[in-house]
CSV table of C-alpha atoms in Angstrom, one decimal:
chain,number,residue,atom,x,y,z
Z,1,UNK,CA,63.4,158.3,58.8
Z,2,UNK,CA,66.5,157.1,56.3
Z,3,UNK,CA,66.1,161.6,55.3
Z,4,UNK,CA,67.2,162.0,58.6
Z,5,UNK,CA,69.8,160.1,59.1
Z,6,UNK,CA,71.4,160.9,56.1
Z,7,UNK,CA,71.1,164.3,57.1
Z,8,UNK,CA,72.5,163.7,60.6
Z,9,UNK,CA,75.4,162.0,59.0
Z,10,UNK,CA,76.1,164.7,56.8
Z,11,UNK,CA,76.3,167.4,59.1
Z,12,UNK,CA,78.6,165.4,61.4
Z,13,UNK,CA,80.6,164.8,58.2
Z,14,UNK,CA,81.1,168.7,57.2
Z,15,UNK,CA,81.8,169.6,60.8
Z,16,UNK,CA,84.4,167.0,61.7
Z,17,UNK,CA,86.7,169.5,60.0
Z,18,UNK,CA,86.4,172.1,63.1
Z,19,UNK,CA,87.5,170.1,65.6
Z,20,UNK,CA,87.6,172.4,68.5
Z,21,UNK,CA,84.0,173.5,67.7
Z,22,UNK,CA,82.7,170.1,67.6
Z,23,UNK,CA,84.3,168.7,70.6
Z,24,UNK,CA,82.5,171.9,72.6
Z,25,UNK,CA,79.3,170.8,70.9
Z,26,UNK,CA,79.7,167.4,72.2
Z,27,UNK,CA,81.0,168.3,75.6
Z,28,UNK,CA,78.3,170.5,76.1
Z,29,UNK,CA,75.5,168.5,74.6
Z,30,UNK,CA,76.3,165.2,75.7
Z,31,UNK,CA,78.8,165.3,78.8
Z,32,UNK,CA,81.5,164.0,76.9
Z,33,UNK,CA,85.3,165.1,76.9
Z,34,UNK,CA,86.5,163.0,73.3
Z,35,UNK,CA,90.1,164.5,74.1
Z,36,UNK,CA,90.3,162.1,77.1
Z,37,UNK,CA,89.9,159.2,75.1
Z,38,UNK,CA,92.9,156.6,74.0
Z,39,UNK,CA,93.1,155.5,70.4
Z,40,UNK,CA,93.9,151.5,70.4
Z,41,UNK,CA,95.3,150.2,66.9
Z,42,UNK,CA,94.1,146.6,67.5
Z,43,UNK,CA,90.6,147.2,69.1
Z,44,UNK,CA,87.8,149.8,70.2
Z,45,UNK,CA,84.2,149.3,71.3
Z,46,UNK,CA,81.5,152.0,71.7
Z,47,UNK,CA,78.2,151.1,72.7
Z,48,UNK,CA,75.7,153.4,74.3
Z,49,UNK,CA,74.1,151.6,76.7
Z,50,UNK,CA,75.8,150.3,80.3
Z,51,UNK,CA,74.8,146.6,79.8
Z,52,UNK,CA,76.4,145.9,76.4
Z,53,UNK,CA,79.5,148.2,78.0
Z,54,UNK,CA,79.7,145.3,80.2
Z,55,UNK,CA,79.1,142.4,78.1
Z,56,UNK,CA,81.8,143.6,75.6
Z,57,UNK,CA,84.4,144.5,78.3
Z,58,UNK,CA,83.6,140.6,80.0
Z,59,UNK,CA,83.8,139.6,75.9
Z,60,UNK,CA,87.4,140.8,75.7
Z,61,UNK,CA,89.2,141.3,78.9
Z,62,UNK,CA,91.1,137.9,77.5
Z,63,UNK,CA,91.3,139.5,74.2
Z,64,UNK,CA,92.9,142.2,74.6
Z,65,UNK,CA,94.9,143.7,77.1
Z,66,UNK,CA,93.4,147.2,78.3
Z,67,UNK,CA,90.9,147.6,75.9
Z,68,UNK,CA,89.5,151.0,75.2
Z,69,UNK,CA,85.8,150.9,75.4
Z,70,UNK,CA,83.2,153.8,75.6
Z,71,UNK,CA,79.8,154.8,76.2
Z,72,UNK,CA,78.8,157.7,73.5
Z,73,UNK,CA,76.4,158.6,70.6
Z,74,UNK,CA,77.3,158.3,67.1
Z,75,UNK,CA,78.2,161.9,66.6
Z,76,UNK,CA,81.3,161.9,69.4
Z,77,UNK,CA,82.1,158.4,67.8
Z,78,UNK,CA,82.2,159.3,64.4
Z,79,UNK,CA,84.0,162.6,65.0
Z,80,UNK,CA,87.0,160.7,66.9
Z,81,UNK,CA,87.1,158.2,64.4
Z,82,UNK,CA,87.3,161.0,61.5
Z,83,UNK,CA,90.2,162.2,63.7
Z,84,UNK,CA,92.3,158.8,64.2
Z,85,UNK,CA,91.1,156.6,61.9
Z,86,UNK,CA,89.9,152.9,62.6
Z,87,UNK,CA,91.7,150.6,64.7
Z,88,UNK,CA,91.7,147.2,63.4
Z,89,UNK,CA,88.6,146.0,65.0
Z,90,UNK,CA,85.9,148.2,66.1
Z,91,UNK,CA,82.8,147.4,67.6
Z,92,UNK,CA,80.3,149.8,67.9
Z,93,UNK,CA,76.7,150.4,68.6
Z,94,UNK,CA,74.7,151.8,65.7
Z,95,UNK,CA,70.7,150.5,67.2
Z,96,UNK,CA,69.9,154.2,67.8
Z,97,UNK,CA,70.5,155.1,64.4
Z,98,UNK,CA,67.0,155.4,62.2
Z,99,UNK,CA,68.7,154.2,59.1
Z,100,UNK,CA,71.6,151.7,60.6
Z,101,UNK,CA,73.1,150.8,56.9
Z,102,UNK,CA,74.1,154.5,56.1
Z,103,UNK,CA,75.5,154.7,59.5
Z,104,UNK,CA,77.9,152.1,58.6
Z,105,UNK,CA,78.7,152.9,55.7
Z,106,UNK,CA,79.7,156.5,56.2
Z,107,UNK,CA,82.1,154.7,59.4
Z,108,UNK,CA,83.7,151.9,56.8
Z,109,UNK,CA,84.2,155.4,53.8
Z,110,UNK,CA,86.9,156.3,56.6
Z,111,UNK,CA,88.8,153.3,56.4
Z,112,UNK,CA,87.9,150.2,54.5
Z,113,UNK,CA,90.3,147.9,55.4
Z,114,UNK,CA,89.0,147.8,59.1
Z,115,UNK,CA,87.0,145.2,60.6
Z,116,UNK,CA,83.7,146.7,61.6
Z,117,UNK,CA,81.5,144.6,64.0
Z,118,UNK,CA,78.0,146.6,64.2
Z,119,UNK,CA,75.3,146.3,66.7
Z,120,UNK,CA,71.5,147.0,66.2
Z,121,UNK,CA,68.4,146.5,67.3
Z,122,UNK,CA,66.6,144.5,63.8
Z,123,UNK,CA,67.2,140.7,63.6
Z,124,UNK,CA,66.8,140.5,60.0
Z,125,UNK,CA,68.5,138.4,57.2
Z,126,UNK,CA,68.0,141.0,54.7
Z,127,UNK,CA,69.8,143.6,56.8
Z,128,UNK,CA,72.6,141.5,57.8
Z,129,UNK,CA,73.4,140.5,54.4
Z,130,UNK,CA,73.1,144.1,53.0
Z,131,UNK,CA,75.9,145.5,55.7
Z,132,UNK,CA,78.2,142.3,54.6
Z,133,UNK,CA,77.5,143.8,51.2
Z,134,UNK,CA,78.9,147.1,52.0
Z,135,UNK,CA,81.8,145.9,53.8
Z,136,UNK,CA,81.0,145.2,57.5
Z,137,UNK,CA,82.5,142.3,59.1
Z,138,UNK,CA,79.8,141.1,61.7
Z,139,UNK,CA,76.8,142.1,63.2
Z,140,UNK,CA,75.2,141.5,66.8
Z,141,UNK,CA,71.5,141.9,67.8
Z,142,UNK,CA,70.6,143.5,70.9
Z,143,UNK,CA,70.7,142.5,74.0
Z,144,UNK,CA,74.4,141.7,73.1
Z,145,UNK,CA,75.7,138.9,75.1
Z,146,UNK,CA,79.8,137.7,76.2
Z,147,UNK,CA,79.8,134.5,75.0
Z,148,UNK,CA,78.8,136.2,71.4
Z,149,UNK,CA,80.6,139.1,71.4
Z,150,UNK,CA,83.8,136.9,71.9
Z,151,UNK,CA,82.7,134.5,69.3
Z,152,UNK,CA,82.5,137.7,66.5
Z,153,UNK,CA,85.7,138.6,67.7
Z,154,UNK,CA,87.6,135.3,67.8
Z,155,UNK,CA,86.4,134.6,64.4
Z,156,UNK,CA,88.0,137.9,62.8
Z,157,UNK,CA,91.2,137.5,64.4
Z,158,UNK,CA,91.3,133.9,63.0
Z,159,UNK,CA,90.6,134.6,59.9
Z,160,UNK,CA,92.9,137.4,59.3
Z,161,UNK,CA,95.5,135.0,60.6
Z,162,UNK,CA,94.8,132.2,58.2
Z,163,UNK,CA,95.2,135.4,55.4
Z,164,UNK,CA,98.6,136.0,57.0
Z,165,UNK,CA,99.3,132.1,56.7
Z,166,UNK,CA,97.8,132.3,52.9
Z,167,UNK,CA,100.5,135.3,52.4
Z,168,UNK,CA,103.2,133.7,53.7
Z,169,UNK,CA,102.5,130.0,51.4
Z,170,UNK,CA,102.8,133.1,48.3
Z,171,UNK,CA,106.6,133.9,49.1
Z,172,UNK,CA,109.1,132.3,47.4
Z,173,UNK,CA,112.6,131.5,49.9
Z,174,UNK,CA,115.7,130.6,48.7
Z,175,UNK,CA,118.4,129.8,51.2
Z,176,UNK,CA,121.8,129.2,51.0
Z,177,UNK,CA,124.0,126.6,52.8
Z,178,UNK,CA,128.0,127.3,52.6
Z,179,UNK,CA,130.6,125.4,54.4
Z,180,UNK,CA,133.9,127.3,55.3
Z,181,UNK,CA,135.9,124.4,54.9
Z,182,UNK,CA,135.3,120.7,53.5
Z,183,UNK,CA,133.8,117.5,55.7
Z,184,UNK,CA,131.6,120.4,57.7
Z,185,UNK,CA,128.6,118.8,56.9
Z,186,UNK,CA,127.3,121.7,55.0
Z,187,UNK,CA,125.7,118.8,52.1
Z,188,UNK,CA,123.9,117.3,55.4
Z,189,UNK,CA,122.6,120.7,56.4
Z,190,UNK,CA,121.5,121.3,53.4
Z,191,UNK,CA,119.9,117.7,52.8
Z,192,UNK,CA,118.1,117.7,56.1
Z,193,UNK,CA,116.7,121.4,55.8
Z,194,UNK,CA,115.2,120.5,52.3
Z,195,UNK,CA,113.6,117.1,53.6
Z,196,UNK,CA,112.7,119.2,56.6
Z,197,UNK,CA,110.8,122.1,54.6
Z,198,UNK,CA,109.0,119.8,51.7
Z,199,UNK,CA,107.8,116.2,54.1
Z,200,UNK,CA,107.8,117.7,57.5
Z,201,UNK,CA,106.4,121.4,56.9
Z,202,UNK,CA,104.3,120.3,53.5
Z,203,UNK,CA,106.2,123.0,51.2
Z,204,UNK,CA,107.3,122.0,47.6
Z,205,UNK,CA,111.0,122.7,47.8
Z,206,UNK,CA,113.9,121.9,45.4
Z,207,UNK,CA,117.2,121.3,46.6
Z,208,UNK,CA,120.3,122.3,44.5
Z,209,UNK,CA,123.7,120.9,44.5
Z,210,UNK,CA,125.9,123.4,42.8
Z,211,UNK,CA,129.0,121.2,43.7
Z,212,UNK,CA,128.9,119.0,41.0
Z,213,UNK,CA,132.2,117.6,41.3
Z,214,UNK,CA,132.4,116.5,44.9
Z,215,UNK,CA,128.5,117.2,45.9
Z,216,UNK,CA,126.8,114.5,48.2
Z,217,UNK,CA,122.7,115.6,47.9
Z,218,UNK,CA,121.7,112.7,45.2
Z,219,UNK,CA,124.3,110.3,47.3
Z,220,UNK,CA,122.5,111.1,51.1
Z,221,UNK,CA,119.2,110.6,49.4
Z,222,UNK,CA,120.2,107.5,47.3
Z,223,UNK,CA,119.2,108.9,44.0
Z,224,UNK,CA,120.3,109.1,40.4
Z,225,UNK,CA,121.6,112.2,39.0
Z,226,UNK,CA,119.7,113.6,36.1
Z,227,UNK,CA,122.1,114.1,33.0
Z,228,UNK,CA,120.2,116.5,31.9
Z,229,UNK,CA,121.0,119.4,34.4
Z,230,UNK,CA,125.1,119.1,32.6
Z,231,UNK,CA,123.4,120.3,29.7
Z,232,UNK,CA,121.3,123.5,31.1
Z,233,UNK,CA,124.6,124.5,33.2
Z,234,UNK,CA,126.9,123.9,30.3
Z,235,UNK,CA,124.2,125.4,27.4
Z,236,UNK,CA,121.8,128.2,29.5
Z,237,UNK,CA,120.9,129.4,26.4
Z,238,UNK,CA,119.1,125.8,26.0
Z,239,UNK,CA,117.5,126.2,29.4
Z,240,UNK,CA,114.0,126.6,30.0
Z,241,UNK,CA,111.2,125.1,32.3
Z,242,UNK,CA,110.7,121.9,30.4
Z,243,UNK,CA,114.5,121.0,30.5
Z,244,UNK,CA,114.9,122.2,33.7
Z,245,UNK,CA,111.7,119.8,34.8
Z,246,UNK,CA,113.6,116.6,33.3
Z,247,UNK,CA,116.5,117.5,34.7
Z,248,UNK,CA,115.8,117.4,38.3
Z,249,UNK,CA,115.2,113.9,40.4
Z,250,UNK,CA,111.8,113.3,42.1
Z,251,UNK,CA,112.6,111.8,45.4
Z,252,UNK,CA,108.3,112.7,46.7
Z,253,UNK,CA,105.8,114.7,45.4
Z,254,UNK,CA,107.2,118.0,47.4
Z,255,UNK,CA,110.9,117.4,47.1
Z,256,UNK,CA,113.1,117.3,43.7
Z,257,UNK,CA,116.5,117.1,43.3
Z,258,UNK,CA,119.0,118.7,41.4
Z,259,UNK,CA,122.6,117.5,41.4
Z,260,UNK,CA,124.9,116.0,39.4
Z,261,UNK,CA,128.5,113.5,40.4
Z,262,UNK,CA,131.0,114.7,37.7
Z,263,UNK,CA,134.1,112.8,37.4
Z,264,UNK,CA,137.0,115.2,39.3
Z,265,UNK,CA,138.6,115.0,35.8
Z,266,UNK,CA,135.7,116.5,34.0
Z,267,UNK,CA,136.0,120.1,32.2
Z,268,UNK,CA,132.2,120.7,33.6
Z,269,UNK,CA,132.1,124.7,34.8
Z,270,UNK,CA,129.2,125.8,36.3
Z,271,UNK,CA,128.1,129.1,34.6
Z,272,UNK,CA,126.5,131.5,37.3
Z,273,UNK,CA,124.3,132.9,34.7
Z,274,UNK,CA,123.2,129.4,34.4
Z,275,UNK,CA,122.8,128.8,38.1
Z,276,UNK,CA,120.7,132.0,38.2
Z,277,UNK,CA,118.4,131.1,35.7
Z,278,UNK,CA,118.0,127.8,37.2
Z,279,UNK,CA,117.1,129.7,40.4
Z,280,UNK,CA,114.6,132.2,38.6
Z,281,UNK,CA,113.0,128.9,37.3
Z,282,UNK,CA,112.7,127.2,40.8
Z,283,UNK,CA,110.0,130.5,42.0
Z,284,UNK,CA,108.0,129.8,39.4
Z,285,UNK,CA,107.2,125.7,41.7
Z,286,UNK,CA,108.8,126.2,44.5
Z,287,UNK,CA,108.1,127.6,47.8
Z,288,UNK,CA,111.6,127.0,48.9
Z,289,UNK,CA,115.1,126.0,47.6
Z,290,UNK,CA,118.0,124.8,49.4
Z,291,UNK,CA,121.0,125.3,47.5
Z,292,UNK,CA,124.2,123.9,48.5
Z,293,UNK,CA,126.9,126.3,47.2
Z,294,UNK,CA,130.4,124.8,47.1
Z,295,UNK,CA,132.7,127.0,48.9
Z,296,UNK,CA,135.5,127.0,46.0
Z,297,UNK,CA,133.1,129.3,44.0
Z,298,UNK,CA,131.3,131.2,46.5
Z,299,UNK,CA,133.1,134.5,44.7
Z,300,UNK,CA,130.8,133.6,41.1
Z,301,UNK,CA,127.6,133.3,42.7
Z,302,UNK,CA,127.2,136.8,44.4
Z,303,UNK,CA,124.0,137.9,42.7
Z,304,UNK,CA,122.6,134.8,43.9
Z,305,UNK,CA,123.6,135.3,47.6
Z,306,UNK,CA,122.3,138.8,47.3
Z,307,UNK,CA,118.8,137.4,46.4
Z,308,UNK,CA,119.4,134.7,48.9
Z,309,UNK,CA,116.0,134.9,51.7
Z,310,UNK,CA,118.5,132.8,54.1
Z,311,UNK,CA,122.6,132.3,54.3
Z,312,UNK,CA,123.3,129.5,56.9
């Protein structure tokens, strides 16, 4: 039996090349037109059989708008699949087949990344955990119900969703708040959106006050400025992620603070290769930092507003 599958498979395989003579050989064999069929990138279903047509169309008529669902054997399947590739999730009906895992697997060879739900006929354990093994994402036992179908589907979509949210925690955002003129509120912006990103949204954020003449961050959150940040912007070739660590102020567990409240008479410059590095340190801990750039200087810092995720 697993012979002739294997078999079957292959000679779909080396005729999915000639695509006019296989879409005859279907037509004619099986009543099917393949050319009148709609490729979907988010979802396709193929069953053969008219009840689990209608418990997957009842499954996800609130899933998806439209979706393209058909009734064919594995060859007309395969052979359109071969053609368009895998939408994102597929469903499709595999109980006819005599040896269901190669079946699968010859489908996922075409596209891997695809979410394959597979139905059969065999409620075993041992079969359901050898088509996880080879990449499938679900499977259903015949007869295939609503309720379960939508369940399968549901759980796919929320899981590539929490992988999306898991991607987006990985990026590192640094965003820029410039005044055009003093007594704006630019400091308060730029106060607000850090306490904002790092207590409200959970994100460990720095916030960086590059005025440090006349900047107000450590003064709106009623801290003390570390001294040691005058010496990495004064010495960057002292600067590193220990220093940097003792230089900023903790005011929680997901929000530090950088900033300093130089005397107007003092000869402190900021270097902007210093300010950089700084900045190249915060990616390493941060998923944010809000930098308050004085507007006196924006004309030194344009590497960093070029690598800026956000100007406000």
């Amino acid at each position: 039996m697993k012979m002739e599958t294997q078999k079957e498979m292959k000679d779909i395989k080396s005729q999915a090349g000639t695509n006019d003579s296989v879409q005859k050989q279907i037509k004619d064999k099986f009543g099917i037109d393949i050319d009148q069929w709609q490729f979907d990138a988010d979802f396709m279903g193929f069953v053969t059989d008219e009840h689990s047509l209608n418990m997957v169309k009842d499954a996800t008529s609130d899933l998806f708008k439209g979706a393209k669902l058909y009734q064919a054997p594995l060859k007309a399947v395969y052979h359109f699949l071969k053609q368009n590739g895998l939408p994102d999730i597929v469903l499709l009906d595999l109980s006819a087949e005599n040896d269901l895992r190669a079946a699968a697997q010859a489908l996922i060879a075409i596209d891997k990344k695809a979410h394959l739900v597979v139905i059969g006929r065999e409620n075993e354990i041992e079969l359901y955990r050898d088509l996880m093994e080879i990449g499938v994402a679900d499977y259903l036992v015949k007869p295939v119900t609503a309720h379960e179908t939508q369940r399968v589907i549901n759980r796919i979509m929320d899981a590539k969703q929490a992988a999306l949210m898991d991607e987006d925690q990985d990026l590192y955002e640094q965003i820029l708040v410039m005044g055009c003129r003093g007594g704006v509120g630019t400091s308060t912006v730029a106060t607000n959106l850090a306490w904002i990103l790092s207590e409200e949204l959970n994100n460990q954020t720095c916030l960086f006050d590059l005025d440090v003449h006349f900047g107000t961050a450590a003064l709106l959150l009623d801290l003390q400025p570390c001294a040691g940040l005058r010496d990495a912007l004064k010495k960057p070739e002292r600067l590193d992620k220990l220093l940097l660590s003792s230089s900023a102020s903790k005011m929680t567990k997901k929000l530090s603070v950088l900033a300093l409240e130089e005397s107007p008479n003092s000869e402190l410059r900021v270097d902007p290769s210093a300010a950089n590095m700084i900045c190249n340190f915060l990616e390493e801990d941060n998923r944010f930092a809000v930098i308050d750039l004085p507007r006196t200087a924006i004309h030194l810092f344009e590497p960093m507003m070029k690598k800026a995720s956000h100007l406000l």
